[in-house]
Amino acid sequence: MSDKIHSNVTQQGFDKQHLKITQKGFESYNGPLSVYEFVDGVSVEPIPRHDRDRIAATMQCIEIAENGKEVIAGVAERLVTESADRAPKKEVFKTQSPEDKVAEEVTIAEKTIGEAKKVYTEDELDEIIKDGGIAALRRVAETWNVKNRSIPTLRQMVLDAQDEYVAQHGKKLGQIKEAVAKVAQNTAKANDVPEKTIEQEVEDDEILTAAATGDLSAAVSESQNENATSGSTEKAE
């Protein structure tokens, strides 16, 4: 309850501060103003806000807070200050850097590609069966959503599912290549790398292989590092 009363008192203007006259010719005024005494232009005692406003309406004054901070006195000045404090702060939008743009392109490309799966060769599957039997093969089969009680049948079902996956995934290779090329071009422009270097990197089989297996970030990082190195070497020459 006491906090509410204090809040109401403050809102009604009963907070007290010293008043200092800054009106030209009255800076060193000694004597009374209204019911308050002034010495060298400063009130002897703190004055309530409504009385400060009344005095400030007749001459230029500043208010002196307990911490020594000085602000221009008067209703007009306070309205301007409080209005600025209440105004919503505008959000400052930063210009997207080349690095941020590259990261954005990588993210978009990775979403386009989707989550890659581990594809096993026949020899690798045979090793898995040899080491772990049907239980190990079933763990691999779960990835491809196939089930069977027979090892030979389940092995073939895994191979068939992998072949279908590779065929569908291969259709996205053009999208992957386009994404890698776009990222490489943005990176090259940022690092001032010649276009010839860009084409070489985009056609690099290792990069496309890494991208096709879902590790596009690593592929692009490798491309960026090699681009930067190549660019530095050509500049030195």
PDB file of C-alpha atoms in Angstrom:
ATOM      1  CA  MET A   1       0.000   0.000   0.000  1.00  0.00           C
ATOM      2  CA  SER A   2       2.845   2.372   0.924  1.00  0.00           C
ATOM      3  CA  ASP A   3       4.482   1.805  -2.500  1.00  0.00           C
ATOM      4  CA  LYS A   4       1.221   2.739  -4.212  1.00  0.00           C
ATOM      5  CA  ILE A   5       0.955   5.941  -2.165  1.00  0.00           C
ATOM      6  CA  HIS A   6       4.562   6.840  -2.992  1.00  0.00           C
ATOM      7  CA  SER A   7       3.870   6.228  -6.692  1.00  0.00           C
ATOM      8  CA  ASN A   8       0.824   8.492  -6.576  1.00  0.00           C
ATOM      9  CA  VAL A   9       2.765  11.230  -4.770  1.00  0.00           C
ATOM     10  CA  THR A  10       5.520  11.091  -7.399  1.00  0.00           C
ATOM     11  CA  GLN A  11       3.008  11.181 -10.239  1.00  0.00           C
ATOM     12  CA  GLN A  12       1.285  14.221  -8.745  1.00  0.00           C
ATOM     13  CA  GLY A  13       4.582  16.116  -8.731  1.00  0.00           C
ATOM     14  CA  PHE A  14       5.493  16.247  -5.039  1.00  0.00           C
ATOM     15  CA  ASP A  15       9.048  15.033  -5.629  1.00  0.00           C
ATOM     16  CA  LYS A  16      11.393  17.786  -4.470  1.00  0.00           C
ATOM     17  CA  GLN A  17      14.505  19.136  -6.155  1.00  0.00           C
ATOM     18  CA  HIS A  18      16.591  22.298  -5.910  1.00  0.00           C
ATOM     19  CA  LEU A  19      15.950  24.913  -8.555  1.00  0.00           C
ATOM     20  CA  LYS A  20      18.720  26.961 -10.169  1.00  0.00           C
ATOM     21  CA  ILE A  21      17.978  30.157 -12.074  1.00  0.00           C
ATOM     22  CA  THR A  22      19.674  30.426 -15.481  1.00  0.00           C
ATOM     23  CA  GLN A  23      17.706  33.435 -16.770  1.00  0.00           C
ATOM     24  CA  LYS A  24      20.162  36.064 -17.962  1.00  0.00           C
ATOM     25  CA  GLY A  25      20.623  38.735 -15.298  1.00  0.00           C
ATOM     26  CA  PHE A  26      19.199  36.578 -12.488  1.00  0.00           C
ATOM     27  CA  GLU A  27      21.932  33.924 -12.251  1.00  0.00           C
ATOM     28  CA  SER A  28      23.148  35.253  -8.899  1.00  0.00           C
ATOM     29  CA  TYR A  29      19.767  36.291  -7.544  1.00  0.00           C
ATOM     30  CA  ASN A  30      19.428  36.488  -3.757  1.00  0.00           C
ATOM     31  CA  GLY A  31      15.979  36.745  -2.237  1.00  0.00           C
ATOM     32  CA  PRO A  32      12.531  35.212  -2.341  1.00  0.00           C
ATOM     33  CA  LEU A  33      10.691  33.763  -5.325  1.00  0.00           C
ATOM     34  CA  SER A  34       7.145  32.842  -4.433  1.00  0.00           C
ATOM     35  CA  VAL A  35       7.569  31.364  -0.933  1.00  0.00           C
ATOM     36  CA  TYR A  36      11.094  30.023  -1.538  1.00  0.00           C
ATOM     37  CA  GLU A  37      14.417  31.674  -0.715  1.00  0.00           C
ATOM     38  CA  PHE A  38      17.221  31.766  -3.288  1.00  0.00           C
ATOM     39  CA  VAL A  39      20.943  32.339  -2.680  1.00  0.00           C
ATOM     40  CA  ASP A  40      23.268  32.922  -5.641  1.00  0.00           C
ATOM     41  CA  GLY A  41      20.463  31.824  -7.950  1.00  0.00           C
ATOM     42  CA  VAL A  42      19.872  28.446  -6.235  1.00  0.00           C
ATOM     43  CA  SER A  43      16.929  27.596  -3.983  1.00  0.00           C
ATOM     44  CA  VAL A  44      17.896  27.102  -0.339  1.00  0.00           C
ATOM     45  CA  GLU A  45      15.564  24.123  -0.002  1.00  0.00           C
ATOM     46  CA  PRO A  46      14.207  21.522  -2.439  1.00  0.00           C
ATOM     47  CA  ILE A  47      11.009  22.605  -4.185  1.00  0.00           C
ATOM     48  CA  PRO A  48       8.015  20.408  -5.182  1.00  0.00           C
ATOM     49  CA  ARG A  49       7.596  19.877  -8.905  1.00  0.00           C
ATOM     50  CA  HIS A  50       4.372  21.859  -9.305  1.00  0.00           C
ATOM     51  CA  ASP A  51       6.054  24.912  -7.742  1.00  0.00           C
ATOM     52  CA  ARG A  52       9.175  24.397  -9.849  1.00  0.00           C
ATOM     53  CA  ASP A  53       6.998  24.333 -12.956  1.00  0.00           C
ATOM     54  CA  ARG A  54       5.299  27.578 -11.921  1.00  0.00           C
ATOM     55  CA  ILE A  55       8.612  29.383 -11.351  1.00  0.00           C
ATOM     56  CA  ALA A  56      10.124  27.923 -14.554  1.00  0.00           C
ATOM     57  CA  ALA A  57       7.141  29.300 -16.485  1.00  0.00           C
ATOM     58  CA  THR A  58       8.268  32.842 -15.635  1.00  0.00           C
ATOM     59  CA  MET A  59      12.048  32.465 -16.075  1.00  0.00           C
ATOM     60  CA  GLN A  60      14.604  29.971 -17.326  1.00  0.00           C
ATOM     61  CA  CYS A  61      15.678  27.459 -14.664  1.00  0.00           C
ATOM     62  CA  ILE A  62      17.235  24.050 -14.271  1.00  0.00           C
ATOM     63  CA  GLU A  63      16.421  21.343 -11.744  1.00  0.00           C
ATOM     64  CA  ILE A  64      19.179  19.814  -9.653  1.00  0.00           C
ATOM     65  CA  ALA A  65      18.588  16.188  -8.565  1.00  0.00           C
ATOM     66  CA  GLU A  66      20.031  14.636  -5.419  1.00  0.00           C
ATOM     67  CA  ASN A  67      22.774  12.979  -7.491  1.00  0.00           C
ATOM     68  CA  GLY A  68      23.740  16.371  -8.931  1.00  0.00           C
ATOM     69  CA  LYS A  69      22.222  15.766 -12.368  1.00  0.00           C
ATOM     70  CA  GLU A  70      20.857  18.920 -13.944  1.00  0.00           C
ATOM     71  CA  VAL A  71      17.923  19.078 -16.381  1.00  0.00           C
ATOM     72  CA  ILE A  72      15.977  21.969 -17.839  1.00  0.00           C
ATOM     73  CA  ALA A  73      12.969  22.757 -15.631  1.00  0.00           C
ATOM     74  CA  GLY A  74       9.424  23.227 -16.851  1.00  0.00           C
ATOM     75  CA  VAL A  75       6.423  21.376 -18.183  1.00  0.00           C
ATOM     76  CA  ALA A  76       7.309  21.814 -21.873  1.00  0.00           C
ATOM     77  CA  GLU A  77      10.778  20.346 -21.514  1.00  0.00           C
ATOM     78  CA  ARG A  78       9.520  17.447 -19.406  1.00  0.00           C
ATOM     79  CA  LEU A  79       6.831  16.579 -21.963  1.00  0.00           C
ATOM     80  CA  VAL A  80       9.446  16.401 -24.719  1.00  0.00           C
ATOM     81  CA  THR A  81      11.812  14.257 -22.611  1.00  0.00           C
ATOM     82  CA  GLU A  82       9.160  11.856 -21.341  1.00  0.00           C
ATOM     83  CA  SER A  83       7.653  11.515 -24.803  1.00  0.00           C
ATOM     84  CA  ALA A  84      11.055  10.502 -26.185  1.00  0.00           C
ATOM     85  CA  ASP A  85      11.501   7.974 -23.369  1.00  0.00           C
ATOM     86  CA  ARG A  86       8.096   6.409 -24.059  1.00  0.00           C
ATOM     87  CA  ALA A  87       8.533   6.248 -27.820  1.00  0.00           C
ATOM     88  CA  PRO A  88       9.150   2.724 -29.158  1.00  0.00           C
ATOM     89  CA  LYS A  89      12.749   2.043 -30.052  1.00  0.00           C
ATOM     90  CA  LYS A  90      13.317   1.412 -33.726  1.00  0.00           C
ATOM     91  CA  GLU A  91      15.038  -1.849 -34.537  1.00  0.00           C
ATOM     92  CA  VAL A  92      18.274  -1.333 -36.421  1.00  0.00           C
ATOM     93  CA  PHE A  93      18.666  -3.805 -39.282  1.00  0.00           C
ATOM     94  CA  LYS A  94      22.215  -4.706 -40.181  1.00  0.00           C
ATOM     95  CA  THR A  95      23.249  -5.204 -43.786  1.00  0.00           C
ATOM     96  CA  GLN A  96      23.824  -8.878 -44.539  1.00  0.00           C
ATOM     97  CA  SER A  97      27.534  -9.618 -44.845  1.00  0.00           C
ATOM     98  CA  PRO A  98      28.959 -11.896 -47.596  1.00  0.00           C
ATOM     99  CA  GLU A  99      29.720 -14.500 -44.909  1.00  0.00           C
ATOM    100  CA  ASP A 100      26.108 -14.464 -43.672  1.00  0.00           C
ATOM    101  CA  LYS A 101      24.847 -14.762 -47.243  1.00  0.00           C
ATOM    102  CA  VAL A 102      27.067 -17.800 -47.844  1.00  0.00           C
ATOM    103  CA  ALA A 103      25.810 -19.426 -44.626  1.00  0.00           C
ATOM    104  CA  GLU A 104      22.213 -18.775 -45.722  1.00  0.00           C
ATOM    105  CA  GLU A 105      22.790 -20.401 -49.112  1.00  0.00           C
ATOM    106  CA  VAL A 106      24.364 -23.447 -47.446  1.00  0.00           C
ATOM    107  CA  THR A 107      21.360 -23.835 -45.132  1.00  0.00           C
ATOM    108  CA  ILE A 108      18.895 -23.591 -48.034  1.00  0.00           C
ATOM    109  CA  ALA A 109      20.871 -26.130 -50.045  1.00  0.00           C
ATOM    110  CA  GLU A 110      21.058 -28.575 -47.139  1.00  0.00           C
ATOM    111  CA  LYS A 111      17.276 -28.381 -46.685  1.00  0.00           C
ATOM    112  CA  THR A 112      16.843 -29.039 -50.400  1.00  0.00           C
ATOM    113  CA  ILE A 113      19.100 -32.072 -50.275  1.00  0.00           C
ATOM    114  CA  GLY A 114      17.541 -33.538 -47.150  1.00  0.00           C
ATOM    115  CA  GLU A 115      19.121 -35.900 -44.662  1.00  0.00           C
ATOM    116  CA  ALA A 116      21.571 -38.270 -46.340  1.00  0.00           C
ATOM    117  CA  LYS A 117      21.748 -41.977 -45.495  1.00  0.00           C
ATOM    118  CA  LYS A 118      24.756 -44.242 -45.302  1.00  0.00           C
ATOM    119  CA  VAL A 119      24.923 -46.420 -48.418  1.00  0.00           C
ATOM    120  CA  TYR A 120      26.750 -49.723 -48.017  1.00  0.00           C
ATOM    121  CA  THR A 121      28.464 -51.733 -50.715  1.00  0.00           C
ATOM    122  CA  GLU A 122      27.824 -55.468 -50.979  1.00  0.00           C
ATOM    123  CA  ASP A 123      31.235 -56.174 -49.460  1.00  0.00           C
ATOM    124  CA  GLU A 124      30.489 -53.856 -46.535  1.00  0.00           C
ATOM    125  CA  LEU A 125      27.165 -55.593 -45.896  1.00  0.00           C
ATOM    126  CA  ASP A 126      28.888 -58.985 -45.982  1.00  0.00           C
ATOM    127  CA  GLU A 127      31.388 -57.749 -43.380  1.00  0.00           C
ATOM    128  CA  ILE A 128      28.530 -56.508 -41.186  1.00  0.00           C
ATOM    129  CA  ILE A 129      26.823 -59.905 -41.441  1.00  0.00           C
ATOM    130  CA  LYS A 130      30.075 -61.707 -40.745  1.00  0.00           C
ATOM    131  CA  ASP A 131      30.789 -59.678 -37.607  1.00  0.00           C
ATOM    132  CA  GLY A 132      27.273 -59.248 -36.172  1.00  0.00           C
ATOM    133  CA  GLY A 133      24.980 -61.695 -37.916  1.00  0.00           C
ATOM    134  CA  ILE A 134      21.283 -61.062 -38.466  1.00  0.00           C
ATOM    135  CA  ALA A 135      21.091 -58.592 -35.545  1.00  0.00           C
ATOM    136  CA  ALA A 136      23.673 -56.268 -37.109  1.00  0.00           C
ATOM    137  CA  LEU A 137      22.039 -56.556 -40.526  1.00  0.00           C
ATOM    138  CA  ARG A 138      18.661 -55.691 -39.018  1.00  0.00           C
ATOM    139  CA  ARG A 139      20.078 -52.468 -37.574  1.00  0.00           C
ATOM    140  CA  VAL A 140      21.134 -51.469 -41.082  1.00  0.00           C
ATOM    141  CA  ALA A 141      17.787 -52.594 -42.489  1.00  0.00           C
ATOM    142  CA  GLU A 142      15.898 -50.367 -40.036  1.00  0.00           C
ATOM    143  CA  THR A 143      17.429 -47.348 -41.796  1.00  0.00           C
ATOM    144  CA  TRP A 144      15.810 -48.493 -45.022  1.00  0.00           C
ATOM    145  CA  ASN A 145      12.498 -49.602 -43.459  1.00  0.00           C
ATOM    146  CA  VAL A 146      12.810 -53.201 -44.605  1.00  0.00           C
ATOM    147  CA  LYS A 147      12.353 -56.402 -42.562  1.00  0.00           C
ATOM    148  CA  ASN A 148      12.817 -60.113 -43.101  1.00  0.00           C
ATOM    149  CA  ARG A 149      13.901 -63.168 -41.088  1.00  0.00           C
ATOM    150  CA  SER A 150      16.212 -64.483 -43.788  1.00  0.00           C
ATOM    151  CA  ILE A 151      19.728 -63.013 -43.987  1.00  0.00           C
ATOM    152  CA  PRO A 152      20.075 -63.414 -47.799  1.00  0.00           C
ATOM    153  CA  THR A 153      16.616 -61.963 -48.419  1.00  0.00           C
ATOM    154  CA  LEU A 154      17.109 -59.077 -46.006  1.00  0.00           C
ATOM    155  CA  ARG A 155      20.550 -58.371 -47.493  1.00  0.00           C
ATOM    156  CA  GLN A 156      19.020 -58.093 -50.979  1.00  0.00           C
ATOM    157  CA  MET A 157      16.165 -55.925 -49.700  1.00  0.00           C
ATOM    158  CA  VAL A 158      18.706 -53.492 -48.222  1.00  0.00           C
ATOM    159  CA  LEU A 159      20.626 -53.379 -51.523  1.00  0.00           C
ATOM    160  CA  ASP A 160      17.414 -52.767 -53.484  1.00  0.00           C
ATOM    161  CA  ALA A 161      16.328 -49.992 -51.106  1.00  0.00           C
ATOM    162  CA  GLN A 162      19.747 -48.369 -51.405  1.00  0.00           C
ATOM    163  CA  ASP A 163      19.626 -48.508 -55.211  1.00  0.00           C
ATOM    164  CA  GLU A 164      16.238 -46.782 -55.223  1.00  0.00           C
ATOM    165  CA  TYR A 165      17.487 -44.149 -52.784  1.00  0.00           C
ATOM    166  CA  VAL A 166      20.599 -43.429 -54.868  1.00  0.00           C
ATOM    167  CA  ALA A 167      18.461 -43.101 -58.003  1.00  0.00           C
ATOM    168  CA  GLN A 168      16.124 -40.587 -56.347  1.00  0.00           C
ATOM    169  CA  HIS A 169      18.989 -38.774 -54.672  1.00  0.00           C
ATOM    170  CA  GLY A 170      20.788 -38.488 -57.988  1.00  0.00           C
ATOM    171  CA  LYS A 171      17.944 -36.369 -59.340  1.00  0.00           C
ATOM    172  CA  LYS A 172      18.864 -33.742 -56.783  1.00  0.00           C
ATOM    173  CA  LEU A 173      22.501 -33.616 -57.882  1.00  0.00           C
ATOM    174  CA  GLY A 174      21.715 -30.739 -60.229  1.00  0.00           C
ATOM    175  CA  GLN A 175      20.224 -28.776 -57.320  1.00  0.00           C
ATOM    176  CA  ILE A 176      23.275 -29.575 -55.205  1.00  0.00           C
ATOM    177  CA  LYS A 177      25.647 -28.484 -57.953  1.00  0.00           C
ATOM    178  CA  GLU A 178      23.715 -25.234 -58.416  1.00  0.00           C
ATOM    179  CA  ALA A 179      23.756 -24.543 -54.671  1.00  0.00           C
ATOM    180  CA  VAL A 180      27.492 -25.232 -54.371  1.00  0.00           C
ATOM    181  CA  ALA A 181      28.164 -23.039 -57.400  1.00  0.00           C
ATOM    182  CA  LYS A 182      26.156 -20.174 -55.925  1.00  0.00           C
ATOM    183  CA  VAL A 183      27.954 -20.409 -52.601  1.00  0.00           C
ATOM    184  CA  ALA A 184      31.334 -20.652 -54.321  1.00  0.00           C
ATOM    185  CA  GLN A 185      30.569 -17.582 -56.429  1.00  0.00           C
ATOM    186  CA  ASN A 186      29.518 -15.534 -53.399  1.00  0.00           C
ATOM    187  CA  THR A 187      32.635 -16.597 -51.534  1.00  0.00           C
ATOM    188  CA  ALA A 188      34.852 -15.866 -54.522  1.00  0.00           C
ATOM    189  CA  LYS A 189      33.415 -12.369 -54.892  1.00  0.00           C
ATOM    190  CA  ALA A 190      34.001 -11.702 -51.209  1.00  0.00           C
ATOM    191  CA  ASN A 191      37.604 -12.937 -51.472  1.00  0.00           C
ATOM    192  CA  ASP A 192      38.240 -11.469 -54.954  1.00  0.00           C
ATOM    193  CA  VAL A 193      38.954 -14.892 -56.511  1.00  0.00           C
ATOM    194  CA  PRO A 194      38.992 -15.226 -60.369  1.00  0.00           C
ATOM    195  CA  GLU A 195      35.998 -16.857 -62.077  1.00  0.00           C
ATOM    196  CA  LYS A 196      38.262 -19.586 -63.472  1.00  0.00           C
ATOM    197  CA  THR A 197      38.921 -20.831 -59.973  1.00  0.00           C
ATOM    198  CA  ILE A 198      35.162 -20.926 -59.277  1.00  0.00           C
ATOM    199  CA  GLU A 199      34.493 -23.192 -62.255  1.00  0.00           C
ATOM    200  CA  GLN A 200      37.292 -25.549 -61.268  1.00  0.00           C
ATOM    201  CA  GLU A 201      35.983 -25.879 -57.726  1.00  0.00           C
ATOM    202  CA  VAL A 202      32.363 -26.406 -58.741  1.00  0.00           C
ATOM    203  CA  GLU A 203      33.371 -29.210 -61.117  1.00  0.00           C
ATOM    204  CA  ASP A 204      35.520 -30.860 -58.436  1.00  0.00           C
ATOM    205  CA  ASP A 205      34.220 -34.433 -57.971  1.00  0.00           C
ATOM    206  CA  GLU A 206      35.210 -34.498 -54.315  1.00  0.00           C
ATOM    207  CA  ILE A 207      33.020 -31.505 -53.509  1.00  0.00           C
ATOM    208  CA  LEU A 208      30.007 -32.912 -55.334  1.00  0.00           C
ATOM    209  CA  THR A 209      30.522 -36.293 -53.670  1.00  0.00           C
ATOM    210  CA  ALA A 210      30.614 -34.689 -50.233  1.00  0.00           C
ATOM    211  CA  ALA A 211      27.498 -32.689 -51.032  1.00  0.00           C
ATOM    212  CA  ALA A 212      25.658 -35.751 -52.312  1.00  0.00           C
ATOM    213  CA  THR A 213      26.289 -37.548 -49.015  1.00  0.00           C
ATOM    214  CA  GLY A 214      24.753 -34.683 -47.068  1.00  0.00           C
ATOM    215  CA  ASP A 215      27.979 -33.074 -45.844  1.00  0.00           C
ATOM    216  CA  LEU A 216      27.487 -29.878 -47.834  1.00  0.00           C
ATOM    217  CA  SER A 217      28.910 -27.617 -45.113  1.00  0.00           C
ATOM    218  CA  ALA A 218      32.212 -29.475 -45.171  1.00  0.00           C
ATOM    219  CA  ALA A 219      32.253 -29.369 -48.959  1.00  0.00           C
ATOM    220  CA  VAL A 220      31.710 -25.631 -49.056  1.00  0.00           C
ATOM    221  CA  SER A 221      34.259 -25.009 -46.302  1.00  0.00           C
ATOM    222  CA  GLU A 222      36.826 -26.926 -48.342  1.00  0.00           C
ATOM    223  CA  SER A 223      35.901 -24.898 -51.422  1.00  0.00           C
ATOM    224  CA  GLN A 224      36.220 -21.622 -49.509  1.00  0.00           C
ATOM    225  CA  ASN A 225      39.649 -22.490 -48.111  1.00  0.00           C
ATOM    226  CA  GLU A 226      41.017 -23.521 -51.492  1.00  0.00           C
ATOM    227  CA  ASN A 227      39.534 -20.414 -53.158  1.00  0.00           C
ATOM    228  CA  ALA A 228      41.130 -18.110 -50.615  1.00  0.00           C
ATOM    229  CA  THR A 229      44.522 -19.851 -50.954  1.00  0.00           C
ATOM    230  CA  SER A 230      44.386 -19.729 -54.758  1.00  0.00           C
ATOM    231  CA  GLY A 231      43.392 -16.062 -54.694  1.00  0.00           C
ATOM    232  CA  SER A 232      46.267 -15.125 -52.388  1.00  0.00           C
ATOM    233  CA  THR A 233      48.783 -16.983 -54.578  1.00  0.00           C
ATOM    234  CA  GLU A 234      47.658 -15.260 -57.789  1.00  0.00           C
ATOM    235  CA  LYS A 235      47.771 -11.828 -56.132  1.00  0.00           C
ATOM    236  CA  ALA A 236      51.326 -12.502 -54.924  1.00  0.00           C
ATOM    237  CA  GLU A 237      52.390 -13.367 -58.458  1.00  0.00           C
TER     238      GLU A 237
END
